Amino acid sequence: MFEVIGERINTSRKLVQAAVVERDADYIIDDVKKQQEAGADFIDVNAGARIGHEKEDMQWLLKTIKPIATVSLCLDSPDPAILEMAYGMVDNPPMINSISLEKNRFDTMMPFLKGKDCKIIALCMDDAGMPASSDDIVARAKELVTRLESIGMKQDSIYIDPLVQPISTDSTKGTMVLNAVRQIKQLFPDVHITGGLSNISYGLPERKIINRTFVTLMMDAGMDSAIIDPLDSKIMAAIKTADLLLGNDNFCMSYLKGVRSGMIKS
Ligand code: THG
C-alpha cells in the first residue's frame, strides 16, 4: 500500500512559520494529530525556511511533536549537521530526508548513515543539477542504491526521489519521470519511489487536479509513497482508489474503509 508522508510541518508554510516563531505548541500538535488521523504514515518536519534559525526551530518542533507522534518522523533538511542532530533527538527509527549525489552532502551523509537504523530518501540530484532525461534519473538512482547497499542499507529502506519537474516549460517532463520510475522498479524491485508532486504543475492554474492525476500515473509506474498534504481529501481519495485499481488493496478493505469514514466520495 501507498505510504503518505505528511508535508504540513514545514516553515515555508505561513501559519506553521508563525506558530514556530511564537513557539505555539498547541497549533503544531493539533496539525500533527490531524495529519495522523487523515492517514499519514510519516510526518515530515522541515524547519529550513527561517535562515539562521533552522537548528533551534528543528529542535523545538521535534520536542513538541515527539510526545504525540504515533507514526515515524521524516527529518527534512539539506544540511547533514541538522539531520544528525535531529536523528539524535527521536526515539523511533526515522526517515531521513535526504541524501543526494551532490558531493558535499553525499560525503558527509554516507559515514553518518552507516549502521544507522533508519529509512533514507535519496534524491536524484548531483552537482550538475536536476536530471535532464529518463536515463539520467535512472543512472543516478543506480548509483545511489548501489552506494547505499554497500554500507548495509536494505533496498526496502531506500526511497528514491526522481525529482519531478514542471511540465509547463517542457511537455516531456511527465513521461521523462514516469519512464524512469518504471525502469528503477525493474532494476530494484524492493526500492521505494517517493517525492514531492507539486513541481509538475508549477506555473499552471488549477494545480491540484494536475497533481492528483499525476500521482495516479506515477503509482502505475511504481511510485509507492509521496510527500503530500494528507488533509487534501481529494488527493487521498485518488491515491486510495489507485491502490485499489492496481491490486494493492486486498478485498478492497482500505477503499471500503475510506468510503465508510467519508474520506472517499465520488
Ligand atoms: N522531495 C523531498 N522532500 C521535500 C520535497 C521534495 N521536502 C519539501 C517539499 N519538497 C515537500 N513539502 C512541501 C511542504 C509544503 C508545501 C509544499 C511542499 C506547500 N506549498 C504551498 C503551495 O505550493 O501552494 C505553499 C505554502 C504555503 O504558503 O502555504 O504547502 O520534493 N524528498
mmCIF file of C-alpha atoms and ligand atoms in Angstrom:
data_model
loop_
_atom_site.group_PDB
_atom_site.id
_atom_site.type_symbol
_atom_site.label_atom_id
_atom_site.label_comp_id
_atom_site.label_asym_id
_atom_site.label_seq_id
_atom_site.Cartn_x
_atom_site.Cartn_y
_atom_site.Cartn_z
ATOM 1 C CA MET A 1 0.000 0.000 0.000
ATOM 2 C CA PHE A 2 0.986 3.570 -0.715
ATOM 3 C CA GLU A 3 2.779 5.415 2.100
ATOM 4 C CA VAL A 4 1.834 9.032 2.752
ATOM 5 C CA ILE A 5 4.462 11.402 4.129
ATOM 6 C CA GLY A 6 2.535 14.361 5.589
ATOM 7 C CA GLU A 7 4.150 17.589 4.391
ATOM 8 C CA ARG A 8 2.418 20.207 6.533
ATOM 9 C CA ILE A 9 5.038 20.789 9.264
ATOM 10 C CA ASN A 10 7.209 22.972 7.085
ATOM 11 C CA THR A 11 8.228 26.533 7.997
ATOM 12 C CA SER A 12 7.790 27.568 4.351
ATOM 13 C CA ARG A 13 4.051 27.422 5.189
ATOM 14 C CA LYS A 14 2.984 30.776 6.650
ATOM 15 C CA LEU A 15 0.877 29.568 9.566
ATOM 16 C CA VAL A 16 3.419 26.960 10.591
ATOM 17 C CA GLN A 17 6.181 29.553 10.495
ATOM 18 C CA ALA A 18 4.088 31.875 12.658
ATOM 19 C CA ALA A 19 3.461 29.058 15.146
ATOM 20 C CA VAL A 20 7.180 28.266 15.254
ATOM 21 C CA VAL A 21 8.118 31.911 15.810
ATOM 22 C CA GLU A 22 5.528 32.161 18.623
ATOM 23 C CA ARG A 23 6.514 28.727 19.977
ATOM 24 C CA ASP A 24 2.789 27.873 19.753
ATOM 25 C CA ALA A 25 2.972 24.157 20.597
ATOM 26 C CA ASP A 26 -0.822 23.689 20.505
ATOM 27 C CA TYR A 27 -1.019 24.683 16.836
ATOM 28 C CA ILE A 28 1.726 22.232 15.847
ATOM 29 C CA ILE A 29 0.297 19.395 17.974
ATOM 30 C CA ASP A 30 -3.176 19.904 16.524
ATOM 31 C CA ASP A 31 -1.833 19.866 12.962
ATOM 32 C CA VAL A 32 0.185 16.683 13.508
ATOM 33 C CA LYS A 33 -2.810 14.936 15.094
ATOM 34 C CA LYS A 34 -4.972 15.896 12.099
ATOM 35 C CA GLN A 35 -2.394 14.527 9.663
ATOM 36 C CA GLN A 36 -2.187 11.267 11.600
ATOM 37 C CA GLU A 37 -5.968 10.925 11.723
ATOM 38 C CA ALA A 38 -6.131 11.578 7.971
ATOM 39 C CA GLY A 39 -3.822 8.630 7.345
ATOM 40 C CA ALA A 40 -0.263 9.984 7.262
ATOM 41 C CA ASP A 41 2.269 7.151 7.592
ATOM 42 C CA PHE A 42 5.118 9.595 8.339
ATOM 43 C CA ILE A 43 5.209 13.225 9.471
ATOM 44 C CA ASP A 44 7.760 15.314 7.556
ATOM 45 C CA VAL A 45 9.421 18.006 9.686
ATOM 46 C CA ASN A 46 11.179 20.816 7.822
ATOM 47 C CA ALA A 47 12.465 23.897 9.663
ATOM 48 C CA GLY A 48 14.550 25.306 6.822
ATOM 49 C CA ALA A 49 12.688 28.490 5.945
ATOM 50 C CA ARG A 50 13.933 30.786 8.705
ATOM 51 C CA ILE A 51 17.531 31.349 7.688
ATOM 52 C CA GLY A 52 19.859 31.118 10.669
ATOM 53 C CA HIS A 53 17.202 29.505 12.888
ATOM 54 C CA GLU A 54 16.959 26.014 11.452
ATOM 55 C CA LYS A 55 18.740 24.293 14.330
ATOM 56 C CA GLU A 56 16.671 25.689 17.179
ATOM 57 C CA ASP A 57 13.442 25.559 15.163
ATOM 58 C CA MET A 58 14.012 21.886 14.325
ATOM 59 C CA GLN A 59 14.846 21.115 17.966
ATOM 60 C CA TRP A 60 11.699 22.832 19.192
ATOM 61 C CA LEU A 61 9.499 21.161 16.568
ATOM 62 C CA LEU A 62 10.835 17.692 17.387
ATOM 63 C CA LYS A 63 10.457 18.224 21.143
ATOM 64 C CA THR A 64 6.893 19.417 20.546
ATOM 65 C CA ILE A 65 5.863 16.622 18.189
ATOM 66 C CA LYS A 66 7.601 13.627 19.786
ATOM 67 C CA PRO A 67 5.182 13.051 22.688
ATOM 68 C CA ILE A 68 2.102 12.869 20.429
ATOM 69 C CA ALA A 69 3.590 11.204 17.343
ATOM 70 C CA THR A 70 2.058 7.805 16.622
ATOM 71 C CA VAL A 71 3.946 7.425 13.325
ATOM 72 C CA SER A 72 7.621 7.821 12.423
ATOM 73 C CA LEU A 73 9.033 11.245 11.662
ATOM 74 C CA CYS A 74 10.630 12.230 8.362
ATOM 75 C CA LEU A 75 13.540 14.548 9.158
ATOM 76 C CA ASP A 76 13.756 17.008 6.269
ATOM 77 C CA SER A 77 16.855 19.160 5.726
ATOM 78 C CA PRO A 78 19.547 19.573 3.094
ATOM 79 C CA ASP A 79 22.067 20.095 5.929
ATOM 80 C CA PRO A 80 23.734 16.881 7.218
ATOM 81 C CA ALA A 81 24.526 18.553 10.572
ATOM 82 C CA ILE A 82 20.824 19.278 11.133
ATOM 83 C CA LEU A 83 19.890 15.714 10.179
ATOM 84 C CA GLU A 84 22.460 14.287 12.582
ATOM 85 C CA MET A 85 21.186 16.477 15.428
ATOM 86 C CA ALA A 86 17.572 15.567 14.606
ATOM 87 C CA TYR A 87 18.381 11.860 14.396
ATOM 88 C CA GLY A 88 19.770 12.048 17.926
ATOM 89 C CA MET A 89 16.504 13.537 19.211
ATOM 90 C CA VAL A 90 13.970 10.937 18.044
ATOM 91 C CA ASP A 91 13.054 7.705 19.840
ATOM 92 C CA ASN A 92 11.801 5.644 16.900
ATOM 93 C CA PRO A 93 13.789 4.914 13.733
ATOM 94 C CA PRO A 94 13.035 7.906 11.477
ATOM 95 C CA MET A 95 13.036 8.515 7.767
ATOM 96 C CA ILE A 96 15.901 10.812 6.802
ATOM 97 C CA ASN A 97 15.171 13.336 4.043
ATOM 98 C CA SER A 98 17.642 13.335 2.377
ATOM 99 C CA ILE A 99 20.903 12.310 0.759
ATOM 100 C CA SER A 100 21.839 13.187 -2.830
ATOM 101 C CA LEU A 101 24.837 12.744 -5.124
ATOM 102 C CA GLU A 102 25.948 16.348 -4.502
ATOM 103 C CA LYS A 103 29.491 15.781 -3.298
ATOM 104 C CA ASN A 104 29.386 17.745 -0.035
ATOM 105 C CA ARG A 105 26.139 16.195 1.035
ATOM 106 C CA PHE A 106 26.962 12.680 -0.113
ATOM 107 C CA ASP A 107 30.420 12.561 1.520
ATOM 108 C CA THR A 108 29.066 13.749 4.889
ATOM 109 C CA MET A 109 25.906 11.645 4.879
ATOM 110 C CA MET A 110 27.460 8.274 3.955
ATOM 111 C CA PRO A 111 29.609 7.786 7.086
ATOM 112 C CA PHE A 112 26.728 9.080 9.206
ATOM 113 C CA LEU A 113 24.222 6.618 7.702
ATOM 114 C CA LYS A 114 26.472 3.569 8.086
ATOM 115 C CA GLY A 115 24.935 1.242 10.655
ATOM 116 C CA LYS A 116 22.026 3.591 11.442
ATOM 117 C CA ASP A 117 18.511 2.244 11.862
ATOM 118 C CA CYS A 118 16.520 4.486 9.527
ATOM 119 C CA LYS A 119 14.876 4.841 6.162
ATOM 120 C CA ILE A 120 16.562 7.186 3.713
ATOM 121 C CA ILE A 121 15.195 9.380 0.913
ATOM 122 C CA ALA A 122 17.768 9.610 -1.867
ATOM 123 C CA LEU A 123 17.388 12.474 -4.339
ATOM 124 C CA CYS A 124 18.435 12.007 -7.984
ATOM 125 C CA MET A 125 20.364 15.282 -7.749
ATOM 126 C CA ASP A 126 24.082 15.759 -8.319
ATOM 127 C CA ASP A 127 26.489 18.677 -8.663
ATOM 128 C CA ALA A 128 25.387 19.132 -12.286
ATOM 129 C CA GLY A 129 21.849 19.861 -11.007
ATOM 130 C CA MET A 130 18.483 18.347 -11.881
ATOM 131 C CA PRO A 131 18.373 15.262 -14.130
ATOM 132 C CA ALA A 132 17.876 16.042 -17.834
ATOM 133 C CA SER A 133 16.477 12.736 -19.132
ATOM 134 C CA SER A 134 14.991 9.403 -18.047
ATOM 135 C CA ASP A 135 18.411 7.807 -18.477
ATOM 136 C CA ASP A 136 19.906 10.461 -16.261
ATOM 137 C CA ILE A 137 17.370 9.767 -13.475
ATOM 138 C CA VAL A 138 17.931 6.000 -13.753
ATOM 139 C CA ALA A 139 21.742 6.343 -13.741
ATOM 140 C CA ARG A 140 21.604 8.476 -10.582
ATOM 141 C CA ALA A 141 19.173 6.091 -8.890
ATOM 142 C CA LYS A 142 21.507 3.159 -9.698
ATOM 143 C CA GLU A 143 24.466 4.999 -8.215
ATOM 144 C CA LEU A 144 22.511 5.880 -5.066
ATOM 145 C CA VAL A 145 21.114 2.382 -4.498
ATOM 146 C CA THR A 146 24.463 0.701 -5.158
ATOM 147 C CA ARG A 147 26.335 3.015 -2.812
ATOM 148 C CA LEU A 148 23.693 2.797 -0.067
ATOM 149 C CA GLU A 149 23.616 -1.011 -0.323
ATOM 150 C CA SER A 150 27.420 -1.014 0.025
ATOM 151 C CA ILE A 151 27.092 0.451 3.531
ATOM 152 C CA GLY A 152 24.484 -2.130 4.501
ATOM 153 C CA MET A 153 21.211 -0.351 3.747
ATOM 154 C CA LYS A 154 18.439 -2.640 2.565
ATOM 155 C CA GLN A 155 16.541 -1.806 -0.629
ATOM 156 C CA ASP A 156 13.359 -1.748 1.425
ATOM 157 C CA SER A 157 14.783 1.161 3.467
ATOM 158 C CA ILE A 158 15.693 3.236 0.397
ATOM 159 C CA TYR A 159 13.210 5.749 -1.028
ATOM 160 C CA ILE A 160 14.342 7.159 -4.385
ATOM 161 C CA ASP A 161 13.084 10.668 -5.206
ATOM 162 C CA PRO A 162 13.379 11.039 -9.000
ATOM 163 C CA LEU A 163 12.731 14.811 -8.740
ATOM 164 C CA VAL A 164 9.566 15.848 -10.516
ATOM 165 C CA GLN A 165 9.985 18.899 -12.788
ATOM 166 C CA PRO A 166 7.466 21.434 -14.197
ATOM 167 C CA ILE A 167 5.572 20.355 -17.298
ATOM 168 C CA SER A 168 4.648 23.966 -18.144
ATOM 169 C CA THR A 169 8.006 24.638 -19.785
ATOM 170 C CA ASP A 170 8.649 21.192 -21.295
ATOM 171 C CA SER A 171 5.827 18.808 -22.192
ATOM 172 C CA THR A 172 8.126 15.762 -21.879
ATOM 173 C CA LYS A 173 8.743 16.214 -18.137
ATOM 174 C CA GLY A 174 5.850 13.911 -17.217
ATOM 175 C CA THR A 175 6.870 10.941 -19.370
ATOM 176 C CA MET A 176 10.522 11.529 -18.509
ATOM 177 C CA VAL A 177 9.942 10.776 -14.840
ATOM 178 C CA LEU A 178 7.268 8.107 -15.441
ATOM 179 C CA ASN A 179 9.589 6.101 -17.710
ATOM 180 C CA ALA A 180 12.452 6.449 -15.247
ATOM 181 C CA VAL A 181 10.357 5.186 -12.335
ATOM 182 C CA ARG A 182 9.327 2.103 -14.366
ATOM 183 C CA GLN A 183 12.981 1.314 -15.069
ATOM 184 C CA ILE A 184 14.116 1.859 -11.470
ATOM 185 C CA LYS A 185 11.424 -0.510 -10.181
ATOM 186 C CA GLN A 186 12.511 -3.124 -12.741
ATOM 187 C CA LEU A 187 16.150 -2.859 -11.643
ATOM 188 C CA PHE A 188 15.428 -2.672 -7.902
ATOM 189 C CA PRO A 189 12.014 -4.184 -7.119
ATOM 190 C CA ASP A 190 12.268 -3.624 -3.359
ATOM 191 C CA VAL A 191 13.322 0.023 -3.545
ATOM 192 C CA HIS A 192 10.579 2.583 -2.860
ATOM 193 C CA ILE A 193 9.825 5.601 -5.045
ATOM 194 C CA THR A 194 8.744 8.832 -3.355
ATOM 195 C CA GLY A 195 8.924 12.608 -3.760
ATOM 196 C CA GLY A 196 7.041 15.849 -3.881
ATOM 197 C CA LEU A 197 4.499 16.033 -6.712
ATOM 198 C CA SER A 198 3.581 19.678 -6.903
ATOM 199 C CA ASN A 199 6.530 20.679 -9.103
ATOM 200 C CA ILE A 200 4.761 19.017 -12.042
ATOM 201 C CA SER A 201 2.070 21.736 -12.018
ATOM 202 C CA TYR A 202 4.346 24.720 -11.320
ATOM 203 C CA GLY A 203 3.334 27.707 -13.453
ATOM 204 C CA LEU A 204 -0.119 26.342 -14.347
ATOM 205 C CA PRO A 205 -3.598 27.159 -12.990
ATOM 206 C CA GLU A 206 -5.753 24.660 -11.057
ATOM 207 C CA ARG A 207 -2.664 22.834 -9.851
ATOM 208 C CA LYS A 208 -4.399 20.303 -7.638
ATOM 209 C CA ILE A 209 -6.150 18.456 -10.474
ATOM 210 C CA ILE A 210 -2.771 18.117 -12.205
ATOM 211 C CA ASN A 211 -1.074 16.865 -9.023
ATOM 212 C CA ARG A 212 -3.705 14.296 -8.235
ATOM 213 C CA THR A 213 -3.962 12.944 -11.763
ATOM 214 C CA PHE A 214 -0.187 12.752 -11.888
ATOM 215 C CA VAL A 215 0.093 10.787 -8.649
ATOM 216 C CA THR A 216 -2.131 8.027 -10.052
ATOM 217 C CA LEU A 217 0.004 7.806 -13.210
ATOM 218 C CA MET A 218 3.132 7.696 -11.051
ATOM 219 C CA MET A 219 1.591 4.909 -8.977
ATOM 220 C CA ASP A 220 1.075 2.824 -12.103
ATOM 221 C CA ALA A 221 4.754 3.392 -12.928
ATOM 222 C CA GLY A 222 5.781 2.238 -9.441
ATOM 223 C CA MET A 223 5.641 5.216 -7.090
ATOM 224 C CA ASP A 224 4.532 3.877 -3.707
ATOM 225 C CA SER A 225 4.984 6.915 -1.481
ATOM 226 C CA ALA A 226 4.788 10.712 -1.733
ATOM 227 C CA ILE A 227 5.205 13.865 0.317
ATOM 228 C CA ILE A 228 1.734 15.385 0.243
ATOM 229 C CA ASP A 229 -0.890 17.145 2.343
ATOM 230 C CA PRO A 230 -2.964 14.342 3.910
ATOM 231 C CA LEU A 231 -5.720 16.856 4.741
ATOM 232 C CA ASP A 232 -6.347 17.219 0.996
ATOM 233 C CA SER A 233 -9.085 14.609 0.875
ATOM 234 C CA LYS A 234 -9.298 14.635 -2.922
ATOM 235 C CA ILE A 235 -5.694 13.539 -3.429
ATOM 236 C CA MET A 236 -6.054 10.998 -0.606
ATOM 237 C CA ALA A 237 -9.161 9.560 -2.298
ATOM 238 C CA ALA A 238 -7.357 9.402 -5.657
ATOM 239 C CA ILE A 239 -4.445 7.541 -4.038
ATOM 240 C CA LYS A 240 -6.691 5.030 -2.258
ATOM 241 C CA THR A 241 -8.647 4.439 -5.452
ATOM 242 C CA ALA A 242 -5.462 3.951 -7.497
ATOM 243 C CA ASP A 243 -4.174 1.457 -4.889
ATOM 244 C CA LEU A 244 -7.456 -0.437 -5.277
ATOM 245 C CA LEU A 245 -7.243 -0.473 -9.085
ATOM 246 C CA LEU A 246 -3.574 -1.513 -9.095
ATOM 247 C CA GLY A 247 -4.297 -4.560 -6.956
ATOM 248 C CA ASN A 248 -2.712 -3.258 -3.765
ATOM 249 C CA ASP A 249 -5.873 -3.387 -1.668
ATOM 250 C CA ASN A 250 -6.843 -6.938 -0.598
ATOM 251 C CA PHE A 251 -10.606 -7.447 -0.551
ATOM 252 C CA CYS A 252 -10.951 -3.668 -1.236
ATOM 253 C CA MET A 253 -10.685 -3.251 2.536
ATOM 254 C CA SER A 254 -8.897 0.069 2.560
ATOM 255 C CA TYR A 255 -11.142 1.531 -0.144
ATOM 256 C CA LEU A 256 -14.302 0.467 1.678
ATOM 257 C CA LYS A 257 -12.970 1.813 4.956
ATOM 258 C CA GLY A 258 -12.249 5.132 3.231
ATOM 259 C CA VAL A 259 -15.803 5.278 1.898
ATOM 260 C CA ARG A 260 -17.322 4.449 5.296
ATOM 261 C CA SER A 261 -15.227 7.124 7.029
ATOM 262 C CA GLY A 262 -16.340 9.689 4.440
ATOM 263 C CA MET A 263 -12.843 10.273 3.086
ATOM 264 C CA ILE A 264 -13.648 8.815 -0.334
ATOM 265 C CA LYS A 265 -16.551 10.384 -2.233
ATOM 266 C CA SER A 266 -17.240 10.375 -5.975
HETATM 267 N N1 THG B 1 11.308 15.886 -2.115
HETATM 268 C C1 THG B 1 11.744 15.584 -0.869
HETATM 269 N N2 THG B 1 11.479 16.378 0.192
HETATM 270 C C2 THG B 1 10.782 17.526 0.016
HETATM 271 C C3 THG B 1 10.304 17.877 -1.257
HETATM 272 C C4 THG B 1 10.573 17.023 -2.347
HETATM 273 N N3 THG B 1 10.516 18.326 1.091
HETATM 274 C C5 THG B 1 9.929 19.629 0.924
HETATM 275 C C6 THG B 1 8.962 19.660 -0.261
HETATM 276 N N4 THG B 1 9.551 19.039 -1.420
HETATM 277 C C7 THG B 1 7.685 18.924 0.095
HETATM 278 N N5 THG B 1 6.972 19.622 1.132
HETATM 279 C C8 THG B 1 6.074 20.663 0.901
HETATM 280 C C9 THG B 1 5.518 21.272 2.011
HETATM 281 C C10 THG B 1 4.558 22.251 1.869
HETATM 282 C C11 THG B 1 4.163 22.655 0.615
HETATM 283 C C12 THG B 1 4.721 22.045 -0.488
HETATM 284 C C13 THG B 1 5.689 21.043 -0.361
HETATM 285 C C14 THG B 1 3.127 23.713 0.495
HETATM 286 N N6 THG B 1 3.124 24.510 -0.569
HETATM 287 C C15 THG B 1 2.108 25.528 -0.803
HETATM 288 C C16 THG B 1 1.831 25.584 -2.286
HETATM 289 O O1 THG B 1 2.617 25.011 -3.071
HETATM 290 O O2 THG B 1 0.855 26.167 -2.670
HETATM 291 C C17 THG B 1 2.534 26.922 -0.404
HETATM 292 C C18 THG B 1 2.931 27.050 1.041
HETATM 293 C C19 THG B 1 2.065 27.995 1.867
HETATM 294 O O3 THG B 1 2.391 29.196 1.920
HETATM 295 O O4 THG B 1 1.091 27.519 2.473
HETATM 296 O O5 THG B 1 2.276 23.845 1.353
HETATM 297 O O6 THG B 1 10.180 17.266 -3.499
HETATM 298 N N7 THG B 1 12.445 14.452 -0.705
#
